[in-house]
PDB file of C-alpha atoms in Angstrom:
ATOM      1  CA  MET A   1     -53.793 106.962 120.400  1.00 46.00           C
ATOM      2  CA  SER A   2     -51.324 106.731 117.255  1.00 45.00           C
ATOM      3  CA  ALA A   3     -53.043 108.326 114.432  1.00 49.00           C
ATOM      4  CA  ALA A   4     -51.745 110.098 110.851  1.00 62.00           C
ATOM      5  CA  VAL A   5     -53.305 113.451 111.473  1.00 88.00           C
ATOM      6  CA  ARG A   6     -54.080 114.184 115.323  1.00 96.00           C
ATOM      7  CA  LYS A   7     -55.634 117.844 116.190  1.00 98.00           C
ATOM      8  CA  TRP A   8     -53.291 118.951 119.136  1.00 99.00           C
ATOM      9  CA  LEU A   9     -54.608 122.481 121.228  1.00 99.00           C
ATOM     10  CA  ILE A  10     -50.885 123.536 122.918  1.00 98.00           C
ATOM     11  CA  THR A  11     -51.677 126.623 125.260  1.00 97.00           C
ATOM     12  CA  GLY A  12     -48.626 128.519 125.415  1.00 94.00           C
ATOM     13  CA  VAL A  13     -45.903 128.288 122.903  1.00 96.00           C
ATOM     14  CA  SER A  14     -44.296 130.524 122.167  1.00 92.00           C
ATOM     15  CA  SER A  15     -41.704 129.273 123.902  1.00 89.00           C
ATOM     16  CA  GLY A  16     -40.016 127.115 126.189  1.00 90.00           C
ATOM     17  CA  LEU A  17     -41.593 123.620 126.672  1.00 93.00           C
ATOM     18  CA  GLY A  18     -44.985 124.629 124.989  1.00 93.00           C
ATOM     19  CA  GLU A  19     -42.815 125.591 121.486  1.00 94.00           C
ATOM     20  CA  ALA A  20     -40.620 122.544 121.829  1.00 95.00           C
ATOM     21  CA  LEU A  21     -44.076 120.298 121.477  1.00 97.00           C
ATOM     22  CA  ALA A  22     -45.469 122.119 119.072  1.00 97.00           C
ATOM     23  CA  LYS A  23     -42.306 122.114 116.654  1.00 97.00           C
ATOM     24  CA  ALA A  24     -42.188 118.258 117.526  1.00 98.00           C
ATOM     25  CA  VAL A  25     -45.698 117.352 117.072  1.00 98.00           C
ATOM     26  CA  LEU A  26     -45.905 119.564 113.695  1.00 98.00           C
ATOM     27  CA  SER A  27     -42.667 117.105 112.393  1.00 97.00           C
ATOM     28  CA  ARG A  28     -44.908 114.668 112.302  1.00 97.00           C
ATOM     29  CA  GLY A  29     -47.309 115.641 110.041  1.00 97.00           C
ATOM     30  CA  GLU A  30     -50.159 116.257 112.499  1.00 98.00           C
ATOM     31  CA  VAL A  31     -51.891 119.710 113.423  1.00 98.00           C
ATOM     32  CA  VAL A  32     -51.428 122.115 116.461  1.00 98.00           C
ATOM     33  CA  ILE A  33     -53.770 125.146 117.392  1.00 98.00           C
ATOM     34  CA  GLY A  34     -51.544 127.245 119.681  1.00 98.00           C
ATOM     35  CA  THR A  35     -52.170 129.918 121.800  1.00 98.00           C
ATOM     36  CA  LEU A  36     -50.870 132.943 122.411  1.00 96.00           C
ATOM     37  CA  ARG A  37     -50.978 136.438 124.621  1.00 92.00           C
ATOM     38  CA  LYS A  38     -49.014 138.934 121.734  1.00 92.00           C
ATOM     39  CA  PRO A  39     -50.605 139.146 118.260  1.00 94.00           C
ATOM     40  CA  GLU A  40     -47.126 140.188 116.479  1.00 94.00           C
ATOM     41  CA  GLN A  41     -46.290 136.260 117.672  1.00 94.00           C
ATOM     42  CA  LEU A  42     -49.073 134.752 115.246  1.00 97.00           C
ATOM     43  CA  ALA A  43     -47.530 134.963 112.068  1.00 96.00           C
ATOM     44  CA  ALA A  44     -44.470 133.498 112.839  1.00 96.00           C
ATOM     45  CA  PHE A  45     -46.059 130.335 114.561  1.00 97.00           C
ATOM     46  CA  GLU A  46     -48.191 130.047 111.614  1.00 97.00           C
ATOM     47  CA  ALA A  47     -45.162 129.808 109.248  1.00 97.00           C
ATOM     48  CA  LEU A  48     -43.825 127.017 110.979  1.00 97.00           C
ATOM     49  CA  ALA A  49     -46.224 124.547 108.788  1.00 97.00           C
ATOM     50  CA  PRO A  50     -48.799 126.504 106.825  1.00 97.00           C
ATOM     51  CA  GLY A  51     -52.300 125.094 107.058  1.00 96.00           C
ATOM     52  CA  ARG A  52     -51.570 122.633 109.911  1.00 97.00           C
ATOM     53  CA  ALA A  53     -50.565 125.387 112.365  1.00 98.00           C
ATOM     54  CA  HIS A  54     -53.098 127.542 113.554  1.00 98.00           C
ATOM     55  CA  ALA A  55     -52.663 130.581 116.248  1.00 97.00           C
ATOM     56  CA  LEU A  56     -54.753 131.627 118.731  1.00 97.00           C
ATOM     57  CA  GLU A  57     -54.539 134.640 120.516  1.00 96.00           C
ATOM     58  CA  LEU A  58     -55.529 134.414 124.130  1.00 96.00           C
ATOM     59  CA  ASP A  59     -54.810 135.388 127.143  1.00 94.00           C
ATOM     60  CA  LEU A  60     -56.323 132.455 129.999  1.00 94.00           C
ATOM     61  CA  ARG A  61     -57.082 134.685 132.477  1.00 94.00           C
ATOM     62  CA  ASP A  62     -60.308 135.732 130.175  1.00 95.00           C
ATOM     63  CA  TYR A  63     -62.054 132.177 131.353  1.00 96.00           C
ATOM     64  CA  PRO A  64     -65.414 133.295 129.146  1.00 96.00           C
ATOM     65  CA  ARG A  65     -63.219 133.810 126.391  1.00 97.00           C
ATOM     66  CA  VAL A  66     -61.159 131.237 126.752  1.00 97.00           C
ATOM     67  CA  LEU A  67     -64.473 128.765 126.330  1.00 97.00           C
ATOM     68  CA  ASP A  68     -65.358 130.788 123.778  1.00 97.00           C
ATOM     69  CA  VAL A  69     -62.681 130.667 121.681  1.00 97.00           C
ATOM     70  CA  VAL A  70     -61.146 127.399 122.613  1.00 97.00           C
ATOM     71  CA  THR A  71     -64.906 125.702 121.745  1.00 97.00           C
ATOM     72  CA  ALA A  72     -64.785 127.872 118.147  1.00 97.00           C
ATOM     73  CA  ALA A  73     -61.542 126.448 117.479  1.00 97.00           C
ATOM     74  CA  ALA A  74     -62.650 122.452 118.076  1.00 96.00           C
ATOM     75  CA  GLN A  75     -66.020 123.253 115.997  1.00 96.00           C
ATOM     76  CA  ARG A  76     -63.854 124.579 113.113  1.00 96.00           C
ATOM     77  CA  HIS A  77     -61.442 121.610 113.561  1.00 96.00           C
ATOM     78  CA  GLY A  78     -63.983 118.961 114.031  1.00 95.00           C
ATOM     79  CA  GLY A  79     -62.789 118.049 117.615  1.00 96.00           C
ATOM     80  CA  ILE A  80     -59.726 118.639 119.481  1.00 98.00           C
ATOM     81  CA  ASP A  81     -57.268 115.106 120.311  1.00 98.00           C
ATOM     82  CA  VAL A  82     -55.099 116.428 122.309  1.00 98.00           C
ATOM     83  CA  LEU A  83     -54.994 119.369 124.852  1.00 99.00           C
ATOM     84  CA  VAL A  84     -51.908 120.737 126.405  1.00 98.00           C
ATOM     85  CA  ASN A  85     -52.511 122.787 129.399  1.00 98.00           C
ATOM     86  CA  ASN A  86     -49.222 124.088 129.477  1.00 96.00           C
ATOM     87  CA  ALA A  87     -49.090 127.914 129.965  1.00 93.00           C
ATOM     88  CA  GLY A  88     -48.202 128.943 133.184  1.00 92.00           C
ATOM     89  CA  TYR A  89     -45.837 130.684 135.203  1.00 92.00           C
ATOM     90  CA  GLY A  90     -44.259 131.569 137.980  1.00 91.00           C
ATOM     91  CA  LEU A  91     -44.768 133.092 141.502  1.00 94.00           C
ATOM     92  CA  ALA A  92     -42.508 134.034 143.706  1.00 92.00           C
ATOM     93  CA  GLY A  93     -43.100 135.006 147.124  1.00 94.00           C
ATOM     94  CA  ALA A  94     -43.747 133.515 150.746  1.00 95.00           C
ATOM     95  CA  LEU A  95     -47.650 132.731 151.332  1.00 97.00           C
ATOM     96  CA  GLU A  96     -47.147 136.266 154.137  1.00 97.00           C
ATOM     97  CA  GLU A  97     -45.678 138.448 151.456  1.00 96.00           C
ATOM     98  CA  VAL A  98     -48.185 137.487 148.564  1.00 97.00           C
ATOM     99  CA  SER A  99     -50.993 140.089 148.266  1.00 98.00           C
ATOM    100  CA  GLU A 100     -54.608 138.662 147.146  1.00 98.00           C
ATOM    101  CA  ARG A 101     -54.141 140.501 143.991  1.00 98.00           C
ATOM    102  CA  GLU A 102     -50.938 138.159 143.235  1.00 98.00           C
ATOM    103  CA  ALA A 103     -52.388 135.088 144.131  1.00 98.00           C
ATOM    104  CA  ARG A 104     -55.673 135.626 142.267  1.00 98.00           C
ATOM    105  CA  ASP A 105     -53.544 136.574 138.917  1.00 96.00           C
ATOM    106  CA  GLN A 106     -51.722 133.016 139.752  1.00 96.00           C
ATOM    107  CA  MET A 107     -54.621 131.064 140.048  1.00 97.00           C
ATOM    108  CA  GLU A 108     -56.318 132.525 136.865  1.00 97.00           C
ATOM    109  CA  THR A 109     -53.804 131.719 134.739  1.00 95.00           C
ATOM    110  CA  ASN A 110     -52.434 128.433 135.958  1.00 96.00           C
ATOM    111  CA  PHE A 111     -55.624 127.029 137.000  1.00 98.00           C
ATOM    112  CA  PHE A 112     -58.749 128.327 135.912  1.00 98.00           C
ATOM    113  CA  GLY A 113     -57.356 129.149 132.190  1.00 97.00           C
ATOM    114  CA  ALA A 114     -56.786 125.261 132.243  1.00 98.00           C
ATOM    115  CA  LEU A 115     -60.351 124.189 133.548  1.00 98.00           C
ATOM    116  CA  ALA A 116     -61.743 126.483 130.459  1.00 98.00           C
ATOM    117  CA  ALA A 117     -59.735 124.809 127.836  1.00 98.00           C
ATOM    118  CA  THR A 118     -60.279 121.488 128.959  1.00 98.00           C
ATOM    119  CA  GLN A 119     -64.188 122.387 130.025  1.00 98.00           C
ATOM    120  CA  ALA A 120     -63.773 123.727 126.308  1.00 98.00           C
ATOM    121  CA  VAL A 121     -62.405 120.331 124.175  1.00 98.00           C
ATOM    122  CA  LEU A 122     -64.331 117.725 126.878  1.00 98.00           C
ATOM    123  CA  PRO A 123     -68.094 117.277 124.257  1.00 97.00           C
ATOM    124  CA  SER A 124     -66.006 116.745 121.468  1.00 95.00           C
ATOM    125  CA  MET A 125     -63.814 114.314 123.148  1.00 98.00           C
ATOM    126  CA  ARG A 126     -66.835 112.624 125.077  1.00 97.00           C
ATOM    127  CA  ALA A 127     -68.426 112.553 121.201  1.00 96.00           C
ATOM    128  CA  LYS A 128     -65.495 110.769 119.556  1.00 95.00           C
ATOM    129  CA  ARG A 129     -65.219 108.415 122.928  1.00 96.00           C
ATOM    130  CA  TRP A 130     -61.385 109.418 122.575  1.00 96.00           C
ATOM    131  CA  GLY A 131     -59.172 112.340 123.659  1.00 98.00           C
ATOM    132  CA  HIS A 132     -56.252 113.148 125.616  1.00 99.00           C
ATOM    133  CA  VAL A 133     -55.432 115.464 127.978  1.00 99.00           C
ATOM    134  CA  VAL A 134     -52.050 116.688 128.859  1.00 99.00           C
ATOM    135  CA  ASN A 135     -52.035 119.213 132.208  1.00 98.00           C
ATOM    136  CA  ILE A 136     -47.947 120.682 132.290  1.00 96.00           C
ATOM    137  CA  THR A 137     -47.595 121.174 136.040  1.00 94.00           C
ATOM    138  CA  SER A 138     -44.241 120.943 137.630  1.00 90.00           C
ATOM    139  CA  MET A 139     -42.505 119.259 140.649  1.00 88.00           C
ATOM    140  CA  ALA A 140     -44.954 121.900 142.896  1.00 86.00           C
ATOM    141  CA  GLY A 141     -47.243 119.589 141.864  1.00 89.00           C
ATOM    142  CA  PHE A 142     -45.802 116.589 144.680  1.00 90.00           C
ATOM    143  CA  MET A 143     -44.158 118.943 147.078  1.00 91.00           C
ATOM    144  CA  GLY A 144     -44.583 122.293 148.712  1.00 90.00           C
ATOM    145  CA  ILE A 145     -41.695 124.740 147.484  1.00 90.00           C
ATOM    146  CA  PRO A 146     -40.841 127.398 150.350  1.00 91.00           C
ATOM    147  CA  GLY A 147     -40.757 130.776 148.491  1.00 93.00           C
ATOM    148  CA  MET A 148     -43.358 129.439 146.008  1.00 93.00           C
ATOM    149  CA  PRO A 149     -46.800 128.384 147.826  1.00 96.00           C
ATOM    150  CA  ILE A 150     -49.629 129.883 145.702  1.00 97.00           C
ATOM    151  CA  TYR A 151     -47.637 128.471 142.737  1.00 95.00           C
ATOM    152  CA  SER A 152     -47.791 125.180 143.872  1.00 96.00           C
ATOM    153  CA  ALA A 153     -51.176 125.504 144.897  1.00 97.00           C
ATOM    154  CA  SER A 154     -52.057 126.398 141.331  1.00 97.00           C
ATOM    155  CA  LYS A 155     -50.148 123.140 140.542  1.00 97.00           C
ATOM    156  CA  PHE A 156     -51.432 120.510 143.146  1.00 97.00           C
ATOM    157  CA  ALA A 157     -54.868 122.081 142.270  1.00 98.00           C
ATOM    158  CA  LEU A 158     -54.391 121.131 138.382  1.00 98.00           C
ATOM    159  CA  GLU A 159     -52.955 118.000 139.634  1.00 97.00           C
ATOM    160  CA  GLY A 160     -55.722 117.150 141.191  1.00 98.00           C
ATOM    161  CA  LEU A 161     -58.194 117.926 138.513  1.00 98.00           C
ATOM    162  CA  GLY A 162     -56.137 115.386 136.322  1.00 98.00           C
ATOM    163  CA  ALA A 163     -56.674 112.774 138.447  1.00 98.00           C
ATOM    164  CA  ALA A 164     -60.887 114.141 139.272  1.00 98.00           C
ATOM    165  CA  LEU A 165     -61.046 113.823 135.308  1.00 99.00           C
ATOM    166  CA  ALA A 166     -58.887 110.484 134.233  1.00 98.00           C
ATOM    167  CA  ALA A 167     -60.918 108.889 136.578  1.00 98.00           C
ATOM    168  CA  GLU A 168     -64.512 110.554 135.183  1.00 97.00           C
ATOM    169  CA  GLY A 169     -64.211 110.102 131.490  1.00 97.00           C
ATOM    170  CA  GLY A 170     -61.735 107.110 131.058  1.00 95.00           C
ATOM    171  CA  ALA A 171     -65.425 104.908 130.718  1.00 96.00           C
ATOM    172  CA  LEU A 172     -65.537 107.882 127.855  1.00 98.00           C
ATOM    173  CA  GLY A 173     -62.031 107.178 126.381  1.00 98.00           C
ATOM    174  CA  ILE A 174     -60.828 110.441 127.895  1.00 98.00           C
ATOM    175  CA  ARG A 175     -56.948 110.072 128.968  1.00 98.00           C
ATOM    176  CA  VAL A 176     -55.503 112.198 131.687  1.00 99.00           C
ATOM    177  CA  THR A 177     -51.016 112.535 131.737  1.00 98.00           C
ATOM    178  CA  ASN A 178     -49.879 115.030 134.227  1.00 98.00           C
ATOM    179  CA  VAL A 179     -46.763 116.102 133.136  1.00 97.00           C
ATOM    180  CA  GLU A 180     -44.208 117.076 136.070  1.00 95.00           C
ATOM    181  CA  PRO A 181     -40.943 118.116 134.542  1.00 91.00           C
ATOM    182  CA  GLY A 182     -37.862 119.418 136.506  1.00 81.00           C
ATOM    183  CA  ALA A 183     -35.426 121.659 135.359  1.00 74.00           C
ATOM    184  CA  LEU A 184     -35.801 122.266 131.853  1.00 81.00           C
ATOM    185  CA  ARG A 185     -33.559 124.791 130.033  1.00 65.00           C
ATOM    186  CA  THR A 186     -36.662 127.669 129.162  1.00 65.00           C
ATOM    187  CA  ARG A 187     -36.703 130.987 130.159  1.00 62.00           C
ATOM    188  CA  TRP A 188     -39.677 129.687 132.843  1.00 54.00           C
ATOM    189  CA  ALA A 189     -36.915 131.195 135.358  1.00 50.00           C
ATOM    190  CA  SER A 190     -35.427 134.534 133.599  1.00 51.00           C
ATOM    191  CA  SER A 191     -36.225 137.615 135.950  1.00 53.00           C
ATOM    192  CA  ASN A 192     -38.548 138.313 132.376  1.00 61.00           C
ATOM    193  CA  ALA A 193     -40.416 135.638 132.829  1.00 66.00           C
ATOM    194  CA  ILE A 194     -40.730 135.054 137.046  1.00 78.00           C
ATOM    195  CA  VAL A 195     -43.421 137.085 139.084  1.00 90.00           C
ATOM    196  CA  ARG A 196     -41.986 138.580 142.511  1.00 90.00           C
ATOM    197  CA  SER A 197     -44.466 139.776 145.301  1.00 93.00           C
ATOM    198  CA  GLU A 198     -44.065 143.342 145.906  1.00 94.00           C
ATOM    199  CA  ARG A 199     -43.721 142.709 149.299  1.00 94.00           C
ATOM    200  CA  VAL A 200     -40.968 141.377 151.327  1.00 93.00           C
ATOM    201  CA  ILE A 201     -40.437 140.187 154.853  1.00 96.00           C
ATOM    202  CA  GLU A 202     -36.693 139.956 156.266  1.00 95.00           C
ATOM    203  CA  ASP A 203     -37.884 137.028 158.241  1.00 96.00           C
ATOM    204  CA  TYR A 204     -38.024 135.119 155.223  1.00 94.00           C
ATOM    205  CA  GLN A 205     -35.078 135.686 153.234  1.00 91.00           C
ATOM    206  CA  LYS A 206     -33.741 132.004 154.349  1.00 90.00           C
ATOM    207  CA  THR A 207     -36.213 130.361 152.802  1.00 89.00           C
ATOM    208  CA  ALA A 208     -38.224 132.619 150.190  1.00 87.00           C
ATOM    209  CA  GLY A 209     -35.563 134.299 149.859  1.00 85.00           C
ATOM    210  CA  ALA A 210     -33.173 131.739 149.249  1.00 85.00           C
ATOM    211  CA  VAL A 211     -36.023 130.515 146.159  1.00 81.00           C
ATOM    212  CA  ARG A 212     -35.771 133.475 144.920  1.00 78.00           C
ATOM    213  CA  GLY A 213     -31.972 133.871 144.352  1.00 77.00           C
ATOM    214  CA  GLY A 214     -31.773 130.223 143.221  1.00 75.00           C
ATOM    215  CA  LEU A 215     -34.278 130.815 140.744  1.00 75.00           C
ATOM    216  CA  GLU A 216     -31.981 133.610 139.416  1.00 70.00           C
ATOM    217  CA  GLN A 217     -28.307 131.260 139.553  1.00 67.00           C
ATOM    218  CA  MET A 218     -30.444 128.680 137.893  1.00 69.00           C
ATOM    219  CA  ASP A 219     -31.508 130.081 134.774  1.00 68.00           C
ATOM    220  CA  GLY A 220     -30.012 129.400 131.686  1.00 60.00           C
ATOM    221  CA  HIS A 221     -28.240 126.507 133.215  1.00 62.00           C
ATOM    222  CA  GLN A 222     -30.815 123.856 133.658  1.00 71.00           C
ATOM    223  CA  ASP A 223     -29.699 120.646 132.656  1.00 77.00           C
ATOM    224  CA  GLY A 224     -32.972 119.664 130.806  1.00 79.00           C
ATOM    225  CA  ASP A 225     -33.478 119.824 127.166  1.00 88.00           C
ATOM    226  CA  PRO A 226     -37.181 120.769 126.137  1.00 92.00           C
ATOM    227  CA  ALA A 227     -36.583 118.827 122.634  1.00 92.00           C
ATOM    228  CA  LYS A 228     -36.189 115.817 124.639  1.00 93.00           C
ATOM    229  CA  ALA A 229     -38.665 116.140 127.246  1.00 93.00           C
ATOM    230  CA  ALA A 230     -41.549 117.172 124.411  1.00 95.00           C
ATOM    231  CA  LEU A 231     -40.627 113.890 123.359  1.00 97.00           C
ATOM    232  CA  ALA A 232     -41.109 112.000 125.811  1.00 96.00           C
ATOM    233  CA  ILE A 233     -44.790 114.133 126.511  1.00 97.00           C
ATOM    234  CA  ILE A 234     -45.137 112.228 123.007  1.00 98.00           C
ATOM    235  CA  ALA A 235     -44.943 108.790 124.011  1.00 98.00           C
ATOM    236  CA  ALA A 236     -47.248 109.171 126.473  1.00 98.00           C
ATOM    237  CA  VAL A 237     -49.975 110.215 123.988  1.00 98.00           C
ATOM    238  CA  ASP A 238     -48.731 108.021 121.374  1.00 97.00           C
ATOM    239  CA  ALA A 239     -49.452 104.875 124.156  1.00 97.00           C
ATOM    240  CA  GLU A 240     -51.837 102.076 124.687  1.00 96.00           C
ATOM    241  CA  GLN A 241     -51.905 103.019 128.455  1.00 96.00           C
ATOM    242  CA  PRO A 242     -50.712 105.837 129.294  1.00 98.00           C
ATOM    243  CA  PRO A 243     -49.099 106.676 132.358  1.00 98.00           C
ATOM    244  CA  LEU A 244     -51.058 109.268 134.831  1.00 98.00           C
ATOM    245  CA  HIS A 245     -48.072 110.948 136.053  1.00 97.00           C
ATOM    246  CA  LEU A 246     -44.899 111.695 134.294  1.00 97.00           C
ATOM    247  CA  PRO A 247     -41.472 112.968 135.163  1.00 93.00           C
ATOM    248  CA  VAL A 248     -39.232 114.261 133.325  1.00 94.00           C
ATOM    249  CA  HIS A 249     -36.555 115.259 134.459  1.00 92.00           C
ATOM    250  CA  PRO A 250     -34.300 112.606 136.900  1.00 87.00           C
ATOM    251  CA  SER A 251     -34.222 115.242 139.349  1.00 90.00           C
ATOM    252  CA  ALA A 252     -38.629 115.033 139.188  1.00 92.00           C
ATOM    253  CA  TRP A 253     -38.634 111.278 139.190  1.00 93.00           C
ATOM    254  CA  ASN A 254     -36.317 110.779 142.300  1.00 92.00           C
ATOM    255  CA  THR A 255     -38.258 113.702 143.928  1.00 91.00           C
ATOM    256  CA  TYR A 256     -41.510 112.114 144.056  1.00 94.00           C
ATOM    257  CA  ARG A 257     -40.037 109.000 144.403  1.00 95.00           C
ATOM    258  CA  SER A 258     -38.647 110.174 147.983  1.00 95.00           C
ATOM    259  CA  VAL A 259     -41.541 112.236 148.155  1.00 95.00           C
ATOM    260  CA  LEU A 260     -43.914 109.191 147.879  1.00 96.00           C
ATOM    261  CA  GLN A 261     -41.806 107.049 150.764  1.00 97.00           C
ATOM    262  CA  GLN A 262     -41.732 109.689 152.940  1.00 97.00           C
ATOM    263  CA  THR A 263     -45.599 109.632 152.574  1.00 97.00           C
ATOM    264  CA  LEU A 264     -45.660 106.376 153.338  1.00 97.00           C
ATOM    265  CA  GLU A 265     -43.225 106.695 156.170  1.00 98.00           C
ATOM    266  CA  GLN A 266     -45.202 108.998 158.082  1.00 97.00           C
ATOM    267  CA  LEU A 267     -48.454 107.360 157.585  1.00 97.00           C
ATOM    268  CA  ASP A 268     -47.593 104.030 159.336  1.00 98.00           C
ATOM    269  CA  THR A 269     -46.111 106.411 162.320  1.00 98.00           C
ATOM    270  CA  TRP A 270     -49.380 107.836 162.845  1.00 97.00           C
ATOM    271  CA  ARG A 271     -51.598 104.756 161.946  1.00 97.00           C
ATOM    272  CA  LYS A 272     -52.967 104.221 165.114  1.00 96.00           C
ATOM    273  CA  VAL A 273     -53.731 107.658 165.461  1.00 97.00           C
ATOM    274  CA  SER A 274     -55.427 107.821 162.482  1.00 96.00           C
ATOM    275  CA  GLU A 275     -57.521 104.953 162.584  1.00 96.00           C
ATOM    276  CA  ASP A 276     -58.594 104.875 166.457  1.00 95.00           C
ATOM    277  CA  ILE A 277     -61.717 107.328 165.822  1.00 94.00           C
ATOM    278  CA  LEU A 278     -64.476 104.774 165.635  1.00 94.00           C
ATOM    279  CA  TYR A 279     -67.478 104.202 167.554  1.00 94.00           C
ATOM    280  CA  ASP A 280     -67.018 102.386 170.561  1.00 89.00           C
TER     281      ASP A 280
END
């Protein structure tokens, strides 16, 4: 959809891709309702474009409040045209190292928060017979990353949610794009942003430990520009036929293609075993 003024709701606009996307959308004269966790950040966001930048204090781990706040925002602004489920964080730790609480916190933010926000905007999208839900997933949404299994699970879940919604909502004019970013130069990989499991098991140092070390080395050196990634997302929303999947980074595109090729090869290898299960 290309329109003079659209109303976007973007979660997690304080930094990184969310901030870049909010600024890009505002620069086009459109409206952004952005969520932030810290009350002291609200005024600065609204100052970006007075009257068009609207800040919401919101913790995505509070499912009922996300439903209430986003529903109220949709009603106040006459519906939401584009929802971007962007807010989230990474949890580093091997599967055996991660505690139940650490895993649940990860899923509450990365998946259930997005679920609640999506459920809250769908009524207005159905009523208008138009809307676009953009899920910011990850390369971890199409390949399991050792050392980040719960993060991977949260992104696989968001990918599945988006694919199912695309099938359910397509006839109602609701479109979905799952965005799979590669290495963008944000604070996502910083020591202040990544949560590390409290438990560390020596046997996993060559896998999970290597990932932890890699994140520290990568921080600040990523070659992906969040501002350009934001423009790619806007292009998908503007498109008459937007993609369900949008890798944004050469490494994301190449890795996605490689994963698909390897999957096809494995399917072919095991085809006879897979098919030979019917009644005689």
